[in-house]
Coordinates of C-alpha atoms and ligand atoms in Angstrom, one line a residue:
Chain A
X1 CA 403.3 245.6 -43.0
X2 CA 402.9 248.3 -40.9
X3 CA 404.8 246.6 -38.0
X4 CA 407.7 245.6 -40.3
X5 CA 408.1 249.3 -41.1
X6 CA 407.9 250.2 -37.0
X7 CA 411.1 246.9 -36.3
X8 CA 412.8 248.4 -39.9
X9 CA 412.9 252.0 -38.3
X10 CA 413.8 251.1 -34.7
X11 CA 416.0 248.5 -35.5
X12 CA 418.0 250.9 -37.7
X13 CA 418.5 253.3 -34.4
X14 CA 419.4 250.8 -32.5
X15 CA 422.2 249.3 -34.7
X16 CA 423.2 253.2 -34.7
X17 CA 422.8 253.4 -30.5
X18 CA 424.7 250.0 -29.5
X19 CA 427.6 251.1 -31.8
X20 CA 427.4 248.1 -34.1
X21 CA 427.1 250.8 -37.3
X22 CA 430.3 252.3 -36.5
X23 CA 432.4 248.6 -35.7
X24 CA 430.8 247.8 -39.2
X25 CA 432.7 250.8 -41.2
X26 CA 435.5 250.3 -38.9
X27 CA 435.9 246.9 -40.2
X28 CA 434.9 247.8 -43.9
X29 CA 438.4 250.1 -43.8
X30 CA 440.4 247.6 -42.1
X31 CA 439.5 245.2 -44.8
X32 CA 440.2 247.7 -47.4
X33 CA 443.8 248.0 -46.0
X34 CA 444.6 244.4 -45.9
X35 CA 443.4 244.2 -49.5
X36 CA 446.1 246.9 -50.4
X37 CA 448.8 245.1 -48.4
X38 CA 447.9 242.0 -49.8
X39 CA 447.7 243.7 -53.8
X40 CA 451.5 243.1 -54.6
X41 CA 450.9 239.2 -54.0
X42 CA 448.7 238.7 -57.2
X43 CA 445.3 237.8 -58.3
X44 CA 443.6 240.4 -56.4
X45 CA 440.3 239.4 -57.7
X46 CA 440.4 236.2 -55.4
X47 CA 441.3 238.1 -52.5
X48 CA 438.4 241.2 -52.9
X49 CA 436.2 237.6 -53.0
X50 CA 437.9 236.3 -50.0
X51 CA 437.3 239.6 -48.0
X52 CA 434.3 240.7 -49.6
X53 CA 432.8 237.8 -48.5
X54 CA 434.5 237.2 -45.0
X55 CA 432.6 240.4 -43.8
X56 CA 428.7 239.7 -44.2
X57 CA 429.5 236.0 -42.7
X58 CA 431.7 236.8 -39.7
X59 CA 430.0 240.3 -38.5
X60 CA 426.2 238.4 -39.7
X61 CA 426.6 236.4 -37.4
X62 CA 428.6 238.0 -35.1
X63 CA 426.3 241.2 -35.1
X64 CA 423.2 238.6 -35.3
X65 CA 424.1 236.9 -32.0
X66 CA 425.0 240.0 -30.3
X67 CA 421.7 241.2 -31.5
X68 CA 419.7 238.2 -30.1
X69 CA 421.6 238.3 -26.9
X70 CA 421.1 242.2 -26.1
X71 CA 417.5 241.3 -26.4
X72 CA 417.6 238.4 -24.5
X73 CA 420.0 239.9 -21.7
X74 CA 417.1 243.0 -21.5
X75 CA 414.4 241.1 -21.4
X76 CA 412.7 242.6 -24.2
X77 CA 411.9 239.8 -26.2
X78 CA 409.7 239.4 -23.7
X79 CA 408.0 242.7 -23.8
X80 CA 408.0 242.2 -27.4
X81 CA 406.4 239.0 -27.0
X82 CA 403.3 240.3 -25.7
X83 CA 402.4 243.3 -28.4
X84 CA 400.2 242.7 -31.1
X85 CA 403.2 241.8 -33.4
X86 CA 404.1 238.8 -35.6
X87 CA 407.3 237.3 -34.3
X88 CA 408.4 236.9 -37.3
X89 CA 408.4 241.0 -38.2
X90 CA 410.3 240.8 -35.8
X91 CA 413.3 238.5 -36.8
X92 CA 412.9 239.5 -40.4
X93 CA 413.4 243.2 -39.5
X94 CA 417.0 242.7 -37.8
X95 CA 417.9 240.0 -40.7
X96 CA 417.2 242.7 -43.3
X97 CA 418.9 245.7 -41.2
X98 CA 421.9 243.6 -41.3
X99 CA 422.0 242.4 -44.9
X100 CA 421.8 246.4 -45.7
X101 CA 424.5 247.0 -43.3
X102 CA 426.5 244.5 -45.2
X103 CA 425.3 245.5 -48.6
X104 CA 426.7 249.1 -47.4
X105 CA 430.0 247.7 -46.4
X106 CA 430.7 245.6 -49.4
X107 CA 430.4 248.7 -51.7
X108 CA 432.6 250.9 -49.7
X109 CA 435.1 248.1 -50.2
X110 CA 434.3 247.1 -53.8
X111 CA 434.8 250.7 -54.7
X112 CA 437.8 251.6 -52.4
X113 CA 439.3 248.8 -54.2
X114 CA 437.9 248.6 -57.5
X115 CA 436.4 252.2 -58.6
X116 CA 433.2 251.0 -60.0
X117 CA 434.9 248.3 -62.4
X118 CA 432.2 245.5 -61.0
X119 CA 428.9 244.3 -61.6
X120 CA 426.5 245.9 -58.7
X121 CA 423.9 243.9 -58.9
X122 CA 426.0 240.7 -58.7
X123 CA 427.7 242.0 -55.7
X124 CA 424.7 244.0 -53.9
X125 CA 422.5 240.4 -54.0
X126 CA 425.1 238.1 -53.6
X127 CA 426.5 240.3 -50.1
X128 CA 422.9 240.4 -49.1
X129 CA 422.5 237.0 -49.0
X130 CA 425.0 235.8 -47.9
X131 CA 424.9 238.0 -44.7
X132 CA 420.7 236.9 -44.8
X133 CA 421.9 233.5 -44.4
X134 CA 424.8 234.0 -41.2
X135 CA 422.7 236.5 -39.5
X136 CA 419.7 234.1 -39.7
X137 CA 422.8 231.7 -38.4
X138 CA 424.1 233.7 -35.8
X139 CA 420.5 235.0 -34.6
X140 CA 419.7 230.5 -34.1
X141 CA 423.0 230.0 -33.0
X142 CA 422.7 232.1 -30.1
X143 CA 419.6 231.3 -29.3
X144 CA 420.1 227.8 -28.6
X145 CA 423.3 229.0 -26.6
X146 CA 424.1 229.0 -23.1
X147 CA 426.8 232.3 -23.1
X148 CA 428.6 234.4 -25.6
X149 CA 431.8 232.0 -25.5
X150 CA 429.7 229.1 -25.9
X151 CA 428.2 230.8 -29.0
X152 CA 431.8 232.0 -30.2
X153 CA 433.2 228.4 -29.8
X154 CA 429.6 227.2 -32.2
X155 CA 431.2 230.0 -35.0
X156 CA 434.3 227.9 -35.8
X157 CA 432.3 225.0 -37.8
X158 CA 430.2 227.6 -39.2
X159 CA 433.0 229.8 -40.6
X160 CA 435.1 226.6 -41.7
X161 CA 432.4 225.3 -43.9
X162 CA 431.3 228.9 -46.0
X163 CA 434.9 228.9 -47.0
X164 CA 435.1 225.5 -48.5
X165 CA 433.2 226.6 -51.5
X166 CA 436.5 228.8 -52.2
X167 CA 438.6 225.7 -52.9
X168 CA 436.5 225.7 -56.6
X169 CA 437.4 229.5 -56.9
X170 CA 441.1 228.3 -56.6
X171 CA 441.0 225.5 -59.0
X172 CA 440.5 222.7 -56.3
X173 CA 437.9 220.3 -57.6
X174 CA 434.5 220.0 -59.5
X175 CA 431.7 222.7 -58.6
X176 CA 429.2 219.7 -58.2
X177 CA 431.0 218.5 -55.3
X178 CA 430.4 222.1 -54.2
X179 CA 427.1 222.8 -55.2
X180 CA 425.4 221.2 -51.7
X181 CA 427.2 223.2 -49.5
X182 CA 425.4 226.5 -48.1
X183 CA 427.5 229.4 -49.5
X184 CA 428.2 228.1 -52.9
X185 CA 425.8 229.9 -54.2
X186 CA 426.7 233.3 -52.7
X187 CA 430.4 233.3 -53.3
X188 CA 430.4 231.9 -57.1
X189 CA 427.8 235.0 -57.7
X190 CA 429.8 237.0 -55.7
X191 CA 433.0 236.3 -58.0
X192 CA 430.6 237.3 -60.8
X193 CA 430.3 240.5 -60.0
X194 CA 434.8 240.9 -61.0
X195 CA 434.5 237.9 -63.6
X196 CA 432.4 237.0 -66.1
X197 CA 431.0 233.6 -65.6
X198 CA 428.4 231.6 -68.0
X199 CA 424.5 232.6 -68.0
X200 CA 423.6 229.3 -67.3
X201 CA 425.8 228.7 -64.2
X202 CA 425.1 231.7 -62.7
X203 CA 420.8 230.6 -62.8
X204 CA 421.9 227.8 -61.0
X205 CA 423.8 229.3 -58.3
X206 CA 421.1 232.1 -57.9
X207 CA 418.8 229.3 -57.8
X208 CA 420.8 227.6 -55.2
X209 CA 421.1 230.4 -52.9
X210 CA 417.6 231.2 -52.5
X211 CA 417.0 227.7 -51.5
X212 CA 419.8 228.4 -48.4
X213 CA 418.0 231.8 -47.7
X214 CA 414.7 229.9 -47.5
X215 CA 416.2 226.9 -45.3
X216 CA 417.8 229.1 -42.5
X217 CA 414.5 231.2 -42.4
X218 CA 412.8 227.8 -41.7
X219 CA 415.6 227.0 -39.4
X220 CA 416.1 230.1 -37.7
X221 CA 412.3 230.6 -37.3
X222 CA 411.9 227.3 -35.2
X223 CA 414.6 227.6 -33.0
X224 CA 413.8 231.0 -32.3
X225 CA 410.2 230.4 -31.4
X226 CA 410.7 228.3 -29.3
X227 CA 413.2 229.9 -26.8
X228 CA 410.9 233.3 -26.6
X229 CA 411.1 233.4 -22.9
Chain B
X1 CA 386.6 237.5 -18.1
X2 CA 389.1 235.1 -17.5
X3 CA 388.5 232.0 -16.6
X4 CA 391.4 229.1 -15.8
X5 CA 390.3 225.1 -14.9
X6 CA 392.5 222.9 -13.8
X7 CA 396.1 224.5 -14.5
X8 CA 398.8 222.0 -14.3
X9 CA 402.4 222.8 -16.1
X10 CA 406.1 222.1 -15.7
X11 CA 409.1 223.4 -16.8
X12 CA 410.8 221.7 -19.5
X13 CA 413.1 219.9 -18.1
X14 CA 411.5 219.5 -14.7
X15 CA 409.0 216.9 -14.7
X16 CA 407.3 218.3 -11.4
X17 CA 404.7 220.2 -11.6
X18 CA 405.6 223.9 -10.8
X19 CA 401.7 224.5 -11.0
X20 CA 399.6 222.1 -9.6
X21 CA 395.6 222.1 -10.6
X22 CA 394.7 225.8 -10.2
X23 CA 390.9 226.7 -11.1
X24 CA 390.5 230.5 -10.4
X25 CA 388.1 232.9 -12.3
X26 CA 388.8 236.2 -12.5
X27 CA 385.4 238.7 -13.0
X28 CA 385.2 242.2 -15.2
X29 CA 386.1 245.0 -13.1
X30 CA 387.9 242.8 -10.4
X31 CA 391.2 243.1 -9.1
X32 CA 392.1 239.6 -8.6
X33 CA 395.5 238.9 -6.6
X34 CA 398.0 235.7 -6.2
X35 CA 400.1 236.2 -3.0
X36 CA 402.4 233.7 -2.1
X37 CA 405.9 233.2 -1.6
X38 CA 408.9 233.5 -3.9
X39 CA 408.3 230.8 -5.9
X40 CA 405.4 229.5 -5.4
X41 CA 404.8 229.9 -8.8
X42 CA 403.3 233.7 -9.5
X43 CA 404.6 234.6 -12.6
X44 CA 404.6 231.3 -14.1
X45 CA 400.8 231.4 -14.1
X46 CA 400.6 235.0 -15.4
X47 CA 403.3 234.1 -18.1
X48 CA 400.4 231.2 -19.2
X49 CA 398.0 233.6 -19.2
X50 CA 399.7 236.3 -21.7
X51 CA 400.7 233.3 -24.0
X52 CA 404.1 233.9 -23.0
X53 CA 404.6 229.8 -21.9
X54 CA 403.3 227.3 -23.4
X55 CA 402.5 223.1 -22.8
X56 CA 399.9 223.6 -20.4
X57 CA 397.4 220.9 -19.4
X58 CA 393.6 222.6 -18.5
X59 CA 391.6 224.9 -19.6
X60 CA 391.9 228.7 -20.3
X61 CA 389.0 230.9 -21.4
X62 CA 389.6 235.0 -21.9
X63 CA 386.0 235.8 -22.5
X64 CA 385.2 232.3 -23.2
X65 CA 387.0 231.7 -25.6
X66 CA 389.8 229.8 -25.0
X67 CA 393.3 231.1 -25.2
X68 CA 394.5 229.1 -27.8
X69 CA 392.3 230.8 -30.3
X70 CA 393.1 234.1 -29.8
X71 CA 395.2 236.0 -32.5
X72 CA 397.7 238.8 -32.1
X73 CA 394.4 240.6 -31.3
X74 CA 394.7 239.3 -27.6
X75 CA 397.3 241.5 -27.0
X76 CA 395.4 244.8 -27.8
X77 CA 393.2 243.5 -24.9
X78 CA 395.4 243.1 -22.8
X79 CA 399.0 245.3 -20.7
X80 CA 401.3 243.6 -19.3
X81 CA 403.6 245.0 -16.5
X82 CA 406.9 242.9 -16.2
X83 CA 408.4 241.3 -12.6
X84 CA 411.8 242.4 -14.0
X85 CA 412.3 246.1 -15.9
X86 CA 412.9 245.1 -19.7
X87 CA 413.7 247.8 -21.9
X88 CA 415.7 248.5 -24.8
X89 CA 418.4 250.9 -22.4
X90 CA 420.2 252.4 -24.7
X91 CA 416.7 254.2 -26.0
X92 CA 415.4 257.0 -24.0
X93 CA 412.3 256.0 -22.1
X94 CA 409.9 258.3 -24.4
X95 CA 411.6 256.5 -27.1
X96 CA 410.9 253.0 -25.6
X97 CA 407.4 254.1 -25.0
X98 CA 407.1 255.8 -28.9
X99 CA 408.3 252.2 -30.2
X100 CA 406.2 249.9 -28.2
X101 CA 403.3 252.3 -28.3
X102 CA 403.5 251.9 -32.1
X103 CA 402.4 248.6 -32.5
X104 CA 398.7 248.9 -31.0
X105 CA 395.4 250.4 -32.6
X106 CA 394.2 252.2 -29.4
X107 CA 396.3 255.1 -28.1
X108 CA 395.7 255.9 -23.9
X109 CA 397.1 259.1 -22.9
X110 CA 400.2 261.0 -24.1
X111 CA 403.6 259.7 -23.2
X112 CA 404.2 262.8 -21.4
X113 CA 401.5 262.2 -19.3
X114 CA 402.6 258.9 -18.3
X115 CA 405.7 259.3 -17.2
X116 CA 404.3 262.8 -15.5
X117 CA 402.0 260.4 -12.9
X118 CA 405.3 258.4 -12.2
X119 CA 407.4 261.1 -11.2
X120 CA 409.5 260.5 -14.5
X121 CA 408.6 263.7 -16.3
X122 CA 412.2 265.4 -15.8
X123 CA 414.0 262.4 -17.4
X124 CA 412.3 261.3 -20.2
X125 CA 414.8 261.9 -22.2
X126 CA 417.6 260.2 -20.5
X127 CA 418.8 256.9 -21.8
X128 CA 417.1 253.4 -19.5
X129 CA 420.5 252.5 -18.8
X130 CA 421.0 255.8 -16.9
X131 CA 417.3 254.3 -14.6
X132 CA 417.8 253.2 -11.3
X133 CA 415.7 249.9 -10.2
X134 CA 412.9 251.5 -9.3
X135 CA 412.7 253.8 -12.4
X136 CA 412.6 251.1 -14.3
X137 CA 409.8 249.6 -12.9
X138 CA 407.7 252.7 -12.7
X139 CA 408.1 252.9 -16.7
X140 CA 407.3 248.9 -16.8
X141 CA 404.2 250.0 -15.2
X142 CA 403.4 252.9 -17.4
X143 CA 403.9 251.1 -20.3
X144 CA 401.5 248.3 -19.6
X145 CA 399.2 251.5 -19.9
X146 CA 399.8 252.8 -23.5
X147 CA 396.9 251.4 -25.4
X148 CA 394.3 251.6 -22.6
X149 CA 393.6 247.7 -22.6
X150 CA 391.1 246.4 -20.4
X151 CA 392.7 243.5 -19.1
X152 CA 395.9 244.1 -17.1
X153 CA 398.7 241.8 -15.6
X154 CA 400.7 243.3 -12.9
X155 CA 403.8 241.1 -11.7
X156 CA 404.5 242.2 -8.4
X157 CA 404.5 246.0 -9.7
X158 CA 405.5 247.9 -6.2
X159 CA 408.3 245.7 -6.0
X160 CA 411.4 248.2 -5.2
X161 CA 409.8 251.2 -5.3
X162 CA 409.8 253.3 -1.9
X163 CA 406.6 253.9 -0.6
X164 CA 405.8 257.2 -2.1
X165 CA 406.0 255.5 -5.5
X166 CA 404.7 251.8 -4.1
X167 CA 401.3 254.0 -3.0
X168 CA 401.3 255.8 -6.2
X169 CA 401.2 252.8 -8.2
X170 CA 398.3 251.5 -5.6
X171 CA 396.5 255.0 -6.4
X172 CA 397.0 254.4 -10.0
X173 CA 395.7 250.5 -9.8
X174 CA 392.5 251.7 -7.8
X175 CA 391.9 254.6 -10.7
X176 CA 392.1 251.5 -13.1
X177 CA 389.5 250.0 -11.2
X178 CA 387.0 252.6 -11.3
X179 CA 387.3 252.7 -14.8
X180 CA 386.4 249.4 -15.5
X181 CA 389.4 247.6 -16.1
X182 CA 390.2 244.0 -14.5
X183 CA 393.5 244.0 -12.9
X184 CA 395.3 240.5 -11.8
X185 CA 398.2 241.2 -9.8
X186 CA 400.7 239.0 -7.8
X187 CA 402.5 239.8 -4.8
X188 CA 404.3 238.7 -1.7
X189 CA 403.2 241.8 0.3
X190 CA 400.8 241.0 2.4
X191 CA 399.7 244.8 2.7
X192 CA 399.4 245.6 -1.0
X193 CA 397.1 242.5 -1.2
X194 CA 394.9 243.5 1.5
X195 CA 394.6 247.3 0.5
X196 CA 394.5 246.5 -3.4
X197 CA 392.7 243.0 -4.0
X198 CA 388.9 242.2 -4.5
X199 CA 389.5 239.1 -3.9
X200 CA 393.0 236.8 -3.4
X201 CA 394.5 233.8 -4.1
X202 CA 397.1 231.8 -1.5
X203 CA 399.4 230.1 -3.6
X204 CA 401.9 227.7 -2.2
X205 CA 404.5 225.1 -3.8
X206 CA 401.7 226.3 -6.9
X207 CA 398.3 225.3 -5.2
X208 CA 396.1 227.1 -4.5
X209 CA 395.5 226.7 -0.7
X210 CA 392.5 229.3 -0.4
X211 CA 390.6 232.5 -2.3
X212 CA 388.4 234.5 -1.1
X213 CA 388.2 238.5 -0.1
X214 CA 391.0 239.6 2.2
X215 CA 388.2 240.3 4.7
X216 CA 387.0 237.4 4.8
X217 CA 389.6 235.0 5.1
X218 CA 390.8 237.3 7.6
X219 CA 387.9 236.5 9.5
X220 CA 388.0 232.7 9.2
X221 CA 391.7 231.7 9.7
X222 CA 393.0 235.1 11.4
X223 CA 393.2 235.4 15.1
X224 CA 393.0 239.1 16.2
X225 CA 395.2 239.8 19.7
X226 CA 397.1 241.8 22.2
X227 CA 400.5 242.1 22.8
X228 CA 402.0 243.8 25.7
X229 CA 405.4 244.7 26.6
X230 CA 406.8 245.4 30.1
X231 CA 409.3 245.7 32.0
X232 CA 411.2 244.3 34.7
X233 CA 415.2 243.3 34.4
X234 CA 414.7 243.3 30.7
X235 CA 412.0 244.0 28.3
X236 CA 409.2 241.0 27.8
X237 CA 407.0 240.6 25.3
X238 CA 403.2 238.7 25.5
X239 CA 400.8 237.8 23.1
X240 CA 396.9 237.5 24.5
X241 CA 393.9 236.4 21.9
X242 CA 391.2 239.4 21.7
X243 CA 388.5 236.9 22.9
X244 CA 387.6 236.4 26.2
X245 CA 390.4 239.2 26.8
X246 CA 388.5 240.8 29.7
X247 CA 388.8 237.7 31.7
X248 CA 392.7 236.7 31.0
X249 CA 394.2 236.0 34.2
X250 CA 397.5 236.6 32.7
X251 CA 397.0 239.7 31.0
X252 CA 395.2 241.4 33.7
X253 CA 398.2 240.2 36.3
X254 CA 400.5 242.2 34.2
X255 CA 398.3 245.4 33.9
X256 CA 398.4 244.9 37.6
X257 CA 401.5 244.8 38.0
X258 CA 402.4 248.1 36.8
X259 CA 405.3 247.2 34.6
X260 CA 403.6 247.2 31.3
X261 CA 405.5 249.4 28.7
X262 CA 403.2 249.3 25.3
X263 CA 400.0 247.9 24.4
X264 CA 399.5 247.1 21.0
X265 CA 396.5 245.9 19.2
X266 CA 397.3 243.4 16.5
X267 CA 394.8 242.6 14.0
X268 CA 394.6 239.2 12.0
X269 CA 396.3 239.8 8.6
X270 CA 397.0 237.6 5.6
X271 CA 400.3 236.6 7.0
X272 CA 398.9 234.6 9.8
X273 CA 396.0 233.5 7.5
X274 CA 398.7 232.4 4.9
X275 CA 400.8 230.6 7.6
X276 CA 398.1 228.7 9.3
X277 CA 397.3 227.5 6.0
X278 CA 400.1 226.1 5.2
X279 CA 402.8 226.0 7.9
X280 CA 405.1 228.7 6.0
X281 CA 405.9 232.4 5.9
X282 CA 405.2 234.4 3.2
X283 CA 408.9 236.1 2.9
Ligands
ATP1 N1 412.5 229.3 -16.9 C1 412.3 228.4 -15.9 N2 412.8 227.1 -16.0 C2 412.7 226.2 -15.0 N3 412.1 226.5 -13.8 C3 411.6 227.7 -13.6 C4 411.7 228.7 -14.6 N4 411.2 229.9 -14.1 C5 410.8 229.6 -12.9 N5 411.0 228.3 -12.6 C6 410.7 227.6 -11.3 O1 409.3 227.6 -11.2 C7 408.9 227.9 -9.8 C8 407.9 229.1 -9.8 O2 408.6 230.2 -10.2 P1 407.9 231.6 -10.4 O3 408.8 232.5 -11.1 O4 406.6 231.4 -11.1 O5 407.7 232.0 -8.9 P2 407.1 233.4 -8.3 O6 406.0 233.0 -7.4 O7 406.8 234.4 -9.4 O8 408.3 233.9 -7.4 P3 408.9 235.4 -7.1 O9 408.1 235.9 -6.0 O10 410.3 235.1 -6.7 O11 408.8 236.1 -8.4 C9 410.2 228.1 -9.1 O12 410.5 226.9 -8.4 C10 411.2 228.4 -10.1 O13 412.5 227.8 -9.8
MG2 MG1 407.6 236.2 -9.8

């Protein structure tokens, strides 16, 4: 535990050193603006969801390749290979920096938007996993990559299939045909935090996005243990 | 202390062997160095060793107990000391130092201190990306030293430094020594092997072609010689052995002649030992 803290603390300076703090508000305002230009065009609850949610998937795994490849390009994984750390205190610490990150951003845009007309804790969990699950994404993703534009190119299937869950959110089909799909989970519980949805349902999306947090761990563990060096 | 039998491993990917059968020992208090050419497969072995690679074939004991069974505990034995600097550079190097000082039980010296015996006292607080090459490598060095392990792995660590720094790092290697610690090096500087090593290793195409003390392989593959320039239309260089030198027809026509410009004696060094082992040069 001790270690986690010592990632937790250093991680957080280095998101602040290598700028990616500042691109995150930066982002969090240009969002905010689009939402305004987009408000005379109706149901502005959809579109909060849509951008809400765009921003812990794109800059999770944006900000969690980026991380992995800073690392890798300075060599220090290796460095860090060789203390008396677990690996995974290691991953886990930049996963969780970035979930806060995104946690952060999503309430500066929820409120910019919204006052604080919303459920928090809907929002606050729902944003942090969904940017758990990319940045776990993004962190694998660019391990098993060759370059940056090689691990740009690998974003396109990625983003395409966290939006598909949306189609339900704008009346397109039955949420059981949804229910597989990774970010189901996170953006129906997301929507709950502007609408109120049945108990029930939301158990079993909160249900069905801890199992996606727990499979990209898995995932992201293995890949990145095995491309240390 | 360490203890490796019958090393083979290849690159995934590459089903040849990059190291082929090593059996080495290396005792407490011993500097123990690989010199061979670039490579021959240096850092591979040492990356074995610290658990960085895995998918080894043989056997490898640290205190006899083999590698595989060590915890996250092995690395409060041991400091490693990169080939290539790898620091986070947008931290300062005191910072660098503060966060992977953190992790271990046993604190060495102060940071201050450190970077004081590496010339880096005046820029500790300067960002790594503002380090030249050789900076860098000094607080590679430095760092391996943090938690005062007594195992250390040193991956070519003079490597471009100029010699003020190079023979400070050599200083600071032999002060290890006499403290105890067991040092395992690599180089392809035939000097820093010879003035550092207890004993060495010749590795080439990754065998191991001979170990012994610098001294004595010096002694059983070098040749020891003269060479002697002079001067007629142009300058001419010779090369006499040292035996039976008093008797060299040759070399005692020249001195005769009255022509000779410089006489140089050239001992046996691990160069020659290295290429008469195997045919190549060490560079
Ligand atoms: N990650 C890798 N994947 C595949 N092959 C590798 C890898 N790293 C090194 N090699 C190969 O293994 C061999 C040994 O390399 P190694 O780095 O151990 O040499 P070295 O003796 O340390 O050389 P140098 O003096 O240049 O540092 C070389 O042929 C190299 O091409
Ligand atoms: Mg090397």
């Amino acid at each position: 535990m001790r270690h986690m803290g010592i990632f937790l603390k250093w991680d957080t300076v280095l998101l602040y050193r290598n700028r990616l703090f500042h691109i995150a508000l930066l982002i969090a305002l240009i969002y905010t603006g689009i939402f305004f230009l987009l408000k005379p065009l109706g149901s502005l609850t959809r579109i909060l969801v849509v951008l809400i949610f765009n921003d812990p998937v794109v800059t999770g795994y944006i900000f969690g390749g980026v991380i992995w490849m800073f690392d890798k390009n300075q060599h220090t994984l290796q460095a860090v290979s060789v203390l008396p750390a677990n690996r995974r205190h290691y991953l886990l610490s930049k996963i969780l920096i970035l979930s806060l990150l995104a946690v952060m951003v999503s309430l500066v845009m929820a409120i910019a938007t919204r006052g604080l007309d919303f459920n928090v804790f809907h929002l606050v969990i729902s944003v942090f996993f969904s940017s758990f699950l990319f940045s776990a994404v993004g962190f694998a993703v660019a391990a098993l990559s060759r370059g940056f534009n090689e691990f740009l190119l690998y974003s396109v299937p990625f983003f395409i299939i966290s939006a598909i869950p949306m189609l339900y959110m704008f009346g397109i089909g039955e949420i059981m045909y949804f229910i597989p799909l990774p970010t189901t989970g996170c953006i129906e519980i997301l929507r709950a935090s502007f609408t109120s949805l049945n108990s029930w349902y939301l158990l079993i999306m909160y249900c069905q996005m801890f199992i996606w947090a727990v499979i990209s761990w898995r995932v992201v563990v293995r890949v990145t243990q095995k491309r240390q060096v | 202390m360490l203890k490796v039998e019958n090393l083979f491993f290849h690159y995934p990917g590459n089903p040849d062997n990059t190291l082929k059968n090593l059996s080495f020992s290396i005792g407490k208090g011993e500097i123990f160095g690989f010199l061979g050419p670039s490579g021959s497969g240096k850092s591979t072995t040492q990356k074995i060793l610290y658990k960085l690679l895995g998918g080894y074939s043989g056997k490898i004991l640290f205190e006899d107990i083999p590698l595989g069974q060590w915890g996250t505990g092995f690395y409060e034995r041991i400091g490693v000391s990169f080939e290539l600097p790898n620091h986070y550079i947008k931290l300062t190097a005191v910072e660098n130092l503060r966060f992977f000082g953190s992790f271990y039980r046993k604190k060495a010296g102060s940071i201050a201190d450190l970077l004081k015996q590496v010339g880096l006292a005046e820029e500790g607080d300067k960002p790594v990306s503002e380090y030249s090459k050789g900076m860098k490598m000094r607080l590679n060095f430095i760092r391996s030293l943090l938690h005062d392990p007594d195992v250390f792995f040193f991956d070519e660590p003079t490597t471009g430094l100029d010699p003020i720094y190079a023979g400070k790092i050599k200083q600071m290697i032999r002060e290890l020594k006499d403290r105890g610690k067991t040092i395992f090096l690599t180089t392809h500087n035939m000097f820093d092997a010879d003035q550092l090593c207890d004993r060495v290793a010749l590795l080439h195409l990754g065998e191991i072609r001979a170990i012994d003390s610098p001294y004595n392989l010096k002694m059983k593959y070098g040749k020891p010689g003269v060479m002697v320039t002079k001067k007629n239309a142009s300058l001419e260089t010779f090369n006499f052995p040292m035996t039976g030198l008093g008797k060299n027809r040759e070399f005692l026509k020249i001195l005769n002649e009255n022509e000779v410009v410089s006489i140089h004696s050239q001992e046996a060094t691990l160069e020659e030992v290295f290429v008469k082992l195997t045919g190549d040069q060490l560079v």
